[in-house]
PDB file of C-alpha atoms in Angstrom:
ATOM      1  CA  MET A   1      62.512  51.468 -24.747  1.00  0.00           C
ATOM      2  CA  SER A   2      64.678  48.409 -24.123  1.00  0.00           C
ATOM      3  CA  MET A   3      65.214  45.766 -26.773  1.00  0.00           C
ATOM      4  CA  LEU A   4      63.000  43.307 -24.821  1.00  0.00           C
ATOM      5  CA  ASP A   5      60.212  45.882 -24.548  1.00  0.00           C
ATOM      6  CA  ASN A   6      60.458  46.533 -28.271  1.00  0.00           C
ATOM      7  CA  ILE A   7      60.333  42.790 -29.049  1.00  0.00           C
ATOM      8  CA  ASN A   8      57.270  42.333 -26.819  1.00  0.00           C
ATOM      9  CA  SER A   9      55.605  45.287 -28.520  1.00  0.00           C
ATOM     10  CA  LEU A  10      56.277  43.711 -31.917  1.00  0.00           C
ATOM     11  CA  LEU A  11      54.927  40.372 -30.699  1.00  0.00           C
ATOM     12  CA  SER A  12      51.752  42.092 -29.539  1.00  0.00           C
ATOM     13  CA  SER A  13      51.257  43.948 -32.839  1.00  0.00           C
ATOM     14  CA  LEU A  14      51.747  40.661 -34.714  1.00  0.00           C
ATOM     15  CA  ARG A  15      49.341  38.910 -32.317  1.00  0.00           C
ATOM     16  CA  LEU A  16      52.020  36.480 -31.202  1.00  0.00           C
ATOM     17  CA  GLY A  17      52.448  35.131 -27.694  1.00  0.00           C
ATOM     18  CA  VAL A  18      54.896  36.690 -25.244  1.00  0.00           C
ATOM     19  CA  VAL A  19      57.881  34.369 -24.792  1.00  0.00           C
ATOM     20  CA  ASP A  20      60.190  33.844 -21.827  1.00  0.00           C
ATOM     21  CA  PHE A  21      63.385  34.081 -23.870  1.00  0.00           C
ATOM     22  CA  ASP A  22      65.713  33.320 -20.946  1.00  0.00           C
ATOM     23  CA  SER A  23      64.014  29.967 -20.356  1.00  0.00           C
ATOM     24  CA  LEU A  24      63.516  29.222 -24.044  1.00  0.00           C
ATOM     25  CA  PHE A  25      67.148  29.707 -25.018  1.00  0.00           C
ATOM     26  CA  ALA A  26      68.773  28.547 -21.776  1.00  0.00           C
ATOM     27  CA  ALA A  27      71.663  26.140 -22.449  1.00  0.00           C
ATOM     28  CA  LYS A  28      71.176  26.542 -26.204  1.00  0.00           C
ATOM     29  CA  THR A  29      74.216  28.675 -26.996  1.00  0.00           C
ATOM     30  CA  ASP A  30      75.127  26.635 -30.083  1.00  0.00           C
ATOM     31  CA  LEU A  31      71.999  27.541 -32.058  1.00  0.00           C
ATOM     32  CA  THR A  32      72.404  28.983 -35.530  1.00  0.00           C
ATOM     33  CA  PRO A  33      70.230  31.950 -36.572  1.00  0.00           C
ATOM     34  CA  LEU A  34      67.900  29.578 -38.421  1.00  0.00           C
ATOM     35  CA  GLY A  35      67.852  27.244 -35.429  1.00  0.00           C
ATOM     36  CA  SER A  36      66.877  30.145 -33.168  1.00  0.00           C
ATOM     37  CA  ILE A  37      64.024  31.093 -35.513  1.00  0.00           C
ATOM     38  CA  GLU A  38      62.830  27.487 -35.642  1.00  0.00           C
ATOM     39  CA  LEU A  39      62.836  27.235 -31.836  1.00  0.00           C
ATOM     40  CA  PHE A  40      60.976  30.538 -31.506  1.00  0.00           C
ATOM     41  CA  LEU A  41      58.300  29.549 -34.067  1.00  0.00           C
ATOM     42  CA  THR A  42      57.874  26.129 -32.426  1.00  0.00           C
ATOM     43  CA  GLU A  43      57.218  27.875 -29.117  1.00  0.00           C
ATOM     44  CA  GLN A  44      54.705  30.188 -30.798  1.00  0.00           C
ATOM     45  CA  GLN A  45      52.894  27.174 -32.191  1.00  0.00           C
ATOM     46  CA  ARG A  46      52.802  25.588 -28.723  1.00  0.00           C
ATOM     47  CA  LEU A  47      51.414  28.786 -27.190  1.00  0.00           C
ATOM     48  CA  ARG A  48      48.743  29.012 -29.890  1.00  0.00           C
ATOM     49  CA  VAL A  49      47.615  25.416 -29.362  1.00  0.00           C
ATOM     50  CA  GLU A  50      47.546  26.013 -25.598  1.00  0.00           C
ATOM     51  CA  LYS A  51      45.397  29.119 -26.077  1.00  0.00           C
ATOM     52  CA  GLN A  52      43.027  27.250 -28.393  1.00  0.00           C
ATOM     53  CA  ASN A  53      42.685  24.464 -25.823  1.00  0.00           C
ATOM     54  CA  VAL A  54      41.799  26.999 -23.110  1.00  0.00           C
ATOM     55  CA  LEU A  55      39.139  28.553 -25.373  1.00  0.00           C
ATOM     56  CA  ARG A  56      37.687  25.151 -26.289  1.00  0.00           C
ATOM     57  CA  ARG A  57      37.413  24.192 -22.621  1.00  0.00           C
ATOM     58  CA  LYS A  58      35.702  27.482 -21.802  1.00  0.00           C
ATOM     59  CA  ARG A  59      33.185  27.049 -24.625  1.00  0.00           C
ATOM     60  CA  ALA A  60      32.606  23.402 -23.721  1.00  0.00           C
ATOM     61  CA  ASN A  61      30.729  24.423 -20.551  1.00  0.00           C
ATOM     62  CA  ILE A  62      31.634  21.163 -18.813  1.00  0.00           C
ATOM     63  CA  PRO A  63      30.381  21.421 -15.210  1.00  0.00           C
ATOM     64  CA  ARG A  64      32.872  19.069 -13.527  1.00  0.00           C
ATOM     65  CA  GLU A  65      36.136  17.378 -14.423  1.00  0.00           C
ATOM     66  CA  LYS A  66      35.300  13.698 -14.824  1.00  0.00           C
ATOM     67  CA  THR A  67      37.675  11.168 -16.342  1.00  0.00           C
ATOM     68  CA  LEU A  68      37.614   7.484 -17.206  1.00  0.00           C
ATOM     69  CA  GLU A  69      40.459   6.996 -14.749  1.00  0.00           C
ATOM     70  CA  SER A  70      38.283   8.263 -11.893  1.00  0.00           C
ATOM     71  CA  PHE A  71      35.249   6.136 -12.837  1.00  0.00           C
ATOM     72  CA  ASP A  72      34.584   3.197 -10.520  1.00  0.00           C
ATOM     73  CA  PHE A  73      34.205   0.305 -12.963  1.00  0.00           C
ATOM     74  CA  GLY A  74      34.420  -2.051  -9.994  1.00  0.00           C
ATOM     75  CA  PHE A  75      31.139  -0.661  -8.675  1.00  0.00           C
ATOM     76  CA  GLN A  76      29.466  -0.152 -12.056  1.00  0.00           C
ATOM     77  CA  ARG A  77      29.866  -3.531 -13.753  1.00  0.00           C
ATOM     78  CA  SER A  78      27.180  -3.162 -16.438  1.00  0.00           C
ATOM     79  CA  ILE A  79      29.698  -1.570 -18.820  1.00  0.00           C
ATOM     80  CA  PRO A  80      33.180  -3.066 -19.268  1.00  0.00           C
ATOM     81  CA  LYS A  81      36.097  -0.676 -18.913  1.00  0.00           C
ATOM     82  CA  GLU A  82      37.481  -1.995 -22.204  1.00  0.00           C
ATOM     83  CA  HIS A  83      34.438  -0.640 -24.077  1.00  0.00           C
ATOM     84  CA  MET A  84      34.983   2.875 -22.772  1.00  0.00           C
ATOM     85  CA  LEU A  85      38.712   2.742 -23.490  1.00  0.00           C
ATOM     86  CA  ARG A  86      37.919   1.822 -27.104  1.00  0.00           C
ATOM     87  CA  LEU A  87      35.528   4.759 -27.359  1.00  0.00           C
ATOM     88  CA  SER A  88      38.145   7.113 -25.911  1.00  0.00           C
ATOM     89  CA  ASP A  89      40.178   6.979 -29.131  1.00  0.00           C
ATOM     90  CA  MET A  90      37.492   9.264 -30.617  1.00  0.00           C
ATOM     91  CA  THR A  91      37.646   7.750 -34.106  1.00  0.00           C
ATOM     92  CA  TRP A  92      33.835   7.621 -34.031  1.00  0.00           C
ATOM     93  CA  VAL A  93      33.685  11.419 -33.813  1.00  0.00           C
ATOM     94  CA  GLU A  94      35.337  11.627 -37.229  1.00  0.00           C
ATOM     95  CA  GLN A  95      32.406   9.597 -38.583  1.00  0.00           C
ATOM     96  CA  ALA A  96      29.780  11.574 -36.617  1.00  0.00           C
ATOM     97  CA  TYR A  97      28.549   8.518 -34.714  1.00  0.00           C
ATOM     98  CA  ASN A  98      26.302   9.038 -31.693  1.00  0.00           C
ATOM     99  CA  ILE A  99      26.367   7.444 -28.238  1.00  0.00           C
ATOM    100  CA  CYS A 100      23.362   6.977 -25.962  1.00  0.00           C
ATOM    101  CA  PHE A 101      23.831   6.108 -22.287  1.00  0.00           C
ATOM    102  CA  LEU A 102      20.539   4.739 -20.944  1.00  0.00           C
ATOM    103  CA  GLY A 103      19.703   3.723 -17.389  1.00  0.00           C
ATOM    104  CA  PRO A 104      18.394   4.827 -13.988  1.00  0.00           C
ATOM    105  CA  PRO A 105      19.757   7.868 -12.116  1.00  0.00           C
ATOM    106  CA  GLY A 106      23.043   7.755 -10.242  1.00  0.00           C
ATOM    107  CA  ILE A 107      24.794   4.955 -12.151  1.00  0.00           C
ATOM    108  CA  GLY A 108      27.458   7.043 -13.901  1.00  0.00           C
ATOM    109  CA  LYS A 109      25.942   8.037 -17.256  1.00  0.00           C
ATOM    110  CA  THR A 110      26.863  11.712 -16.912  1.00  0.00           C
ATOM    111  CA  HIS A 111      30.338  10.841 -15.615  1.00  0.00           C
ATOM    112  CA  LEU A 112      31.102   8.731 -18.694  1.00  0.00           C
ATOM    113  CA  ALA A 113      29.618  11.272 -21.132  1.00  0.00           C
ATOM    114  CA  THR A 114      31.632  14.047 -19.506  1.00  0.00           C
ATOM    115  CA  ALA A 115      34.806  11.956 -19.626  1.00  0.00           C
ATOM    116  CA  LEU A 116      34.357  11.468 -23.376  1.00  0.00           C
ATOM    117  CA  ALA A 117      33.777  15.204 -23.876  1.00  0.00           C
ATOM    118  CA  LEU A 118      36.982  16.033 -21.998  1.00  0.00           C
ATOM    119  CA  LYS A 119      38.941  13.401 -23.910  1.00  0.00           C
ATOM    120  CA  ALA A 120      37.672  14.907 -27.154  1.00  0.00           C
ATOM    121  CA  LEU A 121      38.910  18.333 -26.041  1.00  0.00           C
ATOM    122  CA  ASP A 122      42.327  16.888 -25.212  1.00  0.00           C
ATOM    123  CA  LEU A 123      42.541  15.461 -28.738  1.00  0.00           C
ATOM    124  CA  GLY A 124      41.662  18.784 -30.351  1.00  0.00           C
ATOM    125  CA  TYR A 125      37.939  18.301 -31.009  1.00  0.00           C
ATOM    126  CA  ALA A 126      35.374  20.930 -30.079  1.00  0.00           C
ATOM    127  CA  SER A 127      32.927  19.399 -27.602  1.00  0.00           C
ATOM    128  CA  VAL A 128      30.043  21.053 -25.745  1.00  0.00           C
ATOM    129  CA  PHE A 129      28.081  19.968 -22.674  1.00  0.00           C
ATOM    130  CA  THR A 130      24.448  20.952 -22.098  1.00  0.00           C
ATOM    131  CA  THR A 131      21.372  19.594 -20.380  1.00  0.00           C
ATOM    132  CA  LEU A 132      18.256  19.108 -22.490  1.00  0.00           C
ATOM    133  CA  ASP A 133      16.550  21.837 -20.467  1.00  0.00           C
ATOM    134  CA  ASP A 134      19.332  24.346 -21.217  1.00  0.00           C
ATOM    135  CA  LEU A 135      19.417  23.308 -24.879  1.00  0.00           C
ATOM    136  CA  ILE A 136      15.699  23.988 -25.258  1.00  0.00           C
ATOM    137  CA  LYS A 137      16.124  27.418 -23.648  1.00  0.00           C
ATOM    138  CA  VAL A 138      18.849  28.277 -26.157  1.00  0.00           C
ATOM    139  CA  LEU A 139      16.776  27.043 -29.097  1.00  0.00           C
ATOM    140  CA  LYS A 140      13.768  29.081 -27.929  1.00  0.00           C
ATOM    141  CA  THR A 141      15.642  32.343 -27.367  1.00  0.00           C
ATOM    142  CA  TYR A 142      18.692  32.482 -29.665  1.00  0.00           C
ATOM    143  CA  GLU A 143      16.976  34.909 -32.053  1.00  0.00           C
ATOM    144  CA  ILE A 144      16.343  37.452 -29.286  1.00  0.00           C
ATOM    145  CA  SER A 145      19.189  36.828 -26.820  1.00  0.00           C
ATOM    146  CA  ALA A 146      22.844  37.607 -27.514  1.00  0.00           C
ATOM    147  CA  SER A 147      23.949  35.010 -24.961  1.00  0.00           C
ATOM    148  CA  SER A 148      21.763  32.303 -26.512  1.00  0.00           C
ATOM    149  CA  LYS A 149      22.968  33.264 -29.984  1.00  0.00           C
ATOM    150  CA  ARG A 150      26.585  32.690 -28.912  1.00  0.00           C
ATOM    151  CA  LYS A 151      25.694  29.329 -27.350  1.00  0.00           C
ATOM    152  CA  HIS A 152      23.698  28.388 -30.453  1.00  0.00           C
ATOM    153  CA  LYS A 153      26.722  29.056 -32.652  1.00  0.00           C
ATOM    154  CA  VAL A 154      29.016  27.020 -30.374  1.00  0.00           C
ATOM    155  CA  LEU A 155      26.573  24.096 -30.439  1.00  0.00           C
ATOM    156  CA  HIS A 156      26.269  24.128 -34.223  1.00  0.00           C
ATOM    157  CA  THR A 157      30.025  24.305 -34.806  1.00  0.00           C
ATOM    158  CA  ALA A 158      30.964  21.568 -32.317  1.00  0.00           C
ATOM    159  CA  ASP A 159      32.330  18.162 -33.238  1.00  0.00           C
ATOM    160  CA  MET A 160      30.534  16.593 -30.267  1.00  0.00           C
ATOM    161  CA  VAL A 161      27.504  17.722 -28.258  1.00  0.00           C
ATOM    162  CA  VAL A 162      26.670  16.046 -24.939  1.00  0.00           C
ATOM    163  CA  ILE A 163      22.976  16.381 -24.037  1.00  0.00           C
ATOM    164  CA  ASP A 164      22.479  15.385 -20.416  1.00  0.00           C
ATOM    165  CA  GLU A 165      19.281  14.602 -18.480  1.00  0.00           C
ATOM    166  CA  VAL A 166      17.117  13.698 -21.468  1.00  0.00           C
ATOM    167  CA  GLY A 167      13.749  12.536 -20.176  1.00  0.00           C
ATOM    168  CA  PHE A 168      13.829  14.123 -16.721  1.00  0.00           C
ATOM    169  CA  MET A 169      11.281  16.801 -17.652  1.00  0.00           C
ATOM    170  CA  PRO A 170       8.413  16.612 -20.171  1.00  0.00           C
ATOM    171  CA  LEU A 171       8.519  18.811 -23.282  1.00  0.00           C
ATOM    172  CA  ASP A 172       5.572  20.578 -24.839  1.00  0.00           C
ATOM    173  CA  GLN A 173       4.818  20.276 -28.573  1.00  0.00           C
ATOM    174  CA  ASN A 174       6.923  23.275 -29.584  1.00  0.00           C
ATOM    175  CA  GLU A 175       9.875  22.153 -27.459  1.00  0.00           C
ATOM    176  CA  ALA A 176       9.711  18.631 -28.898  1.00  0.00           C
ATOM    177  CA  ASN A 177       9.742  20.115 -32.402  1.00  0.00           C
ATOM    178  CA  LEU A 178      12.779  22.234 -31.530  1.00  0.00           C
ATOM    179  CA  PHE A 179      14.579  19.171 -30.171  1.00  0.00           C
ATOM    180  CA  PHE A 180      13.816  17.278 -33.385  1.00  0.00           C
ATOM    181  CA  SER A 181      15.058  20.179 -35.529  1.00  0.00           C
ATOM    182  CA  PHE A 182      18.327  20.278 -33.573  1.00  0.00           C
ATOM    183  CA  VAL A 183      18.921  16.519 -33.844  1.00  0.00           C
ATOM    184  CA  ALA A 184      18.075  16.620 -37.556  1.00  0.00           C
ATOM    185  CA  ALA A 185      20.513  19.499 -38.132  1.00  0.00           C
ATOM    186  CA  MET A 186      23.298  17.629 -36.341  1.00  0.00           C
ATOM    187  CA  SER A 187      22.584  14.266 -37.986  1.00  0.00           C
ATOM    188  CA  GLU A 188      25.639  12.728 -39.703  1.00  0.00           C
ATOM    189  CA  LYS A 189      27.549  15.983 -39.160  1.00  0.00           C
ATOM    190  CA  THR A 190      28.123  16.169 -35.403  1.00  0.00           C
ATOM    191  CA  SER A 191      28.351  13.415 -32.781  1.00  0.00           C
ATOM    192  CA  ILE A 192      25.602  13.599 -30.175  1.00  0.00           C
ATOM    193  CA  VAL A 193      26.105  11.938 -26.797  1.00  0.00           C
ATOM    194  CA  ILE A 194      22.840  11.414 -24.897  1.00  0.00           C
ATOM    195  CA  THR A 195      22.285  10.476 -21.274  1.00  0.00           C
ATOM    196  CA  SER A 196      18.739   9.444 -20.420  1.00  0.00           C
ATOM    197  CA  ASN A 197      17.010   7.826 -17.477  1.00  0.00           C
ATOM    198  CA  LYS A 198      14.407   6.390 -19.847  1.00  0.00           C
ATOM    199  CA  GLY A 199      14.574   3.610 -22.390  1.00  0.00           C
ATOM    200  CA  PHE A 200      13.677   4.499 -25.970  1.00  0.00           C
ATOM    201  CA  ASP A 201      10.274   2.852 -25.542  1.00  0.00           C
ATOM    202  CA  GLU A 202       9.505   5.517 -22.894  1.00  0.00           C
ATOM    203  CA  TRP A 203      10.567   8.584 -24.865  1.00  0.00           C
ATOM    204  CA  THR A 204       7.035   9.246 -26.102  1.00  0.00           C
ATOM    205  CA  ASP A 205       6.058   9.816 -22.455  1.00  0.00           C
ATOM    206  CA  PHE A 206       8.152  12.978 -22.140  1.00  0.00           C
ATOM    207  CA  LEU A 207       8.146  14.065 -25.794  1.00  0.00           C
ATOM    208  CA  GLY A 208       4.377  13.747 -25.950  1.00  0.00           C
ATOM    209  CA  ASP A 209       4.182  12.787 -29.628  1.00  0.00           C
ATOM    210  CA  ALA A 210       4.840   9.358 -31.142  1.00  0.00           C
ATOM    211  CA  THR A 211       5.650  10.767 -34.600  1.00  0.00           C
ATOM    212  CA  ILE A 212       8.221  13.242 -33.272  1.00  0.00           C
ATOM    213  CA  THR A 213       9.715  10.533 -31.039  1.00  0.00           C
ATOM    214  CA  THR A 214      10.131   8.171 -33.984  1.00  0.00           C
ATOM    215  CA  ALA A 215      11.699  10.916 -36.107  1.00  0.00           C
ATOM    216  CA  ILE A 216      14.202  11.861 -33.371  1.00  0.00           C
ATOM    217  CA  LEU A 217      15.177   8.274 -32.608  1.00  0.00           C
ATOM    218  CA  ASP A 218      15.451   7.432 -36.307  1.00  0.00           C
ATOM    219  CA  ARG A 219      18.180  10.061 -36.676  1.00  0.00           C
ATOM    220  CA  LEU A 220      19.882   9.328 -33.358  1.00  0.00           C
ATOM    221  CA  VAL A 221      20.192   5.549 -33.592  1.00  0.00           C
ATOM    222  CA  HIS A 222      20.988   5.256 -37.316  1.00  0.00           C
ATOM    223  CA  ARG A 223      24.693   5.591 -36.490  1.00  0.00           C
ATOM    224  CA  CYS A 224      24.856   5.028 -32.768  1.00  0.00           C
ATOM    225  CA  GLU A 225      26.401   3.040 -29.934  1.00  0.00           C
ATOM    226  CA  ILE A 226      23.618   2.300 -27.428  1.00  0.00           C
ATOM    227  CA  ILE A 227      24.948   1.623 -23.939  1.00  0.00           C
ATOM    228  CA  LYS A 228      22.346   0.289 -21.506  1.00  0.00           C
ATOM    229  CA  MET A 229      23.487   0.615 -17.910  1.00  0.00           C
ATOM    230  CA  SER A 230      21.972  -0.803 -14.750  1.00  0.00           C
ATOM    231  CA  GLY A 231      22.647  -1.153 -11.054  1.00  0.00           C
ATOM    232  CA  ASN A 232      22.278   0.812  -7.856  1.00  0.00           C
ATOM    233  CA  SER A 233      22.904   4.529  -7.534  1.00  0.00           C
ATOM    234  CA  TYR A 234      26.577   5.212  -6.814  1.00  0.00           C
ATOM    235  CA  ARG A 235      25.643   8.372  -4.899  1.00  0.00           C
ATOM    236  CA  LEU A 236      23.251   6.503  -2.615  1.00  0.00           C
ATOM    237  CA  GLU A 237      25.656   3.631  -2.051  1.00  0.00           C
ATOM    238  CA  LYS A 238      28.547   5.999  -1.306  1.00  0.00           C
ATOM    239  CA  ARG A 239      26.428   8.469   0.644  1.00  0.00           C
ATOM    240  CA  GLN A 240      28.405  10.605   3.072  1.00  0.00           C
ATOM    241  CA  SER A 241      26.845  11.554   6.395  1.00  0.00           C
ATOM    242  CA  ILE A 242      27.367  14.703   8.433  1.00  0.00           C
ATOM    243  CA  LEU A 243      26.803  12.795  11.677  1.00  0.00           C
ATOM    244  CA  LYS A 244      29.005   9.717  12.037  1.00  0.00           C
TER     245      LYS A 244
END
């Protein structure tokens, strides 16, 4: 076994990342033994952070890469770009504040929520993206499904949970109770980012119970930035046709 093979074997047994030594130590012939160790350990730290970032992105379940830079604030004028840039510092996540994007379909609510989730990941926070429909499925089946149990654990250990498409489909009494239990469990511990096509005064329509609606909103809006958006659908305005 060569020296390099032996080193790689030792790295594996110690659960350390494999290093490209030629690149790492190129043009660094004046390093002392301690300097070499410091450089090696710094690279190991970088590899570990990189691996953690990959795992966080995988667990986040974000469907599409959306950023604030790619959002058309010129088209969507109901929310100033400066407001979103202030939110992108993520200091509110440390305080477990919530954000609710409210408005009609197609105006960019999901884009902005996704952009915040990705920014949180970049800054080292654990964020997760789910639709309300998928969340309810997890809450209903996590005790009998291994897949749902894993998702349930990821949701409950996240720093930020984005719940998309709240209000698109009605919930029955049991589902509304499960949604309330989830919001209550996250309250003042985890930031929840909601996108909804309905104003709060319409939430009873899809939750089906005024008491449950009040209880959910009481916990959501206690520490919350409410962003009401308006305007025409970006997708309809920018519709692409097959036949020109």
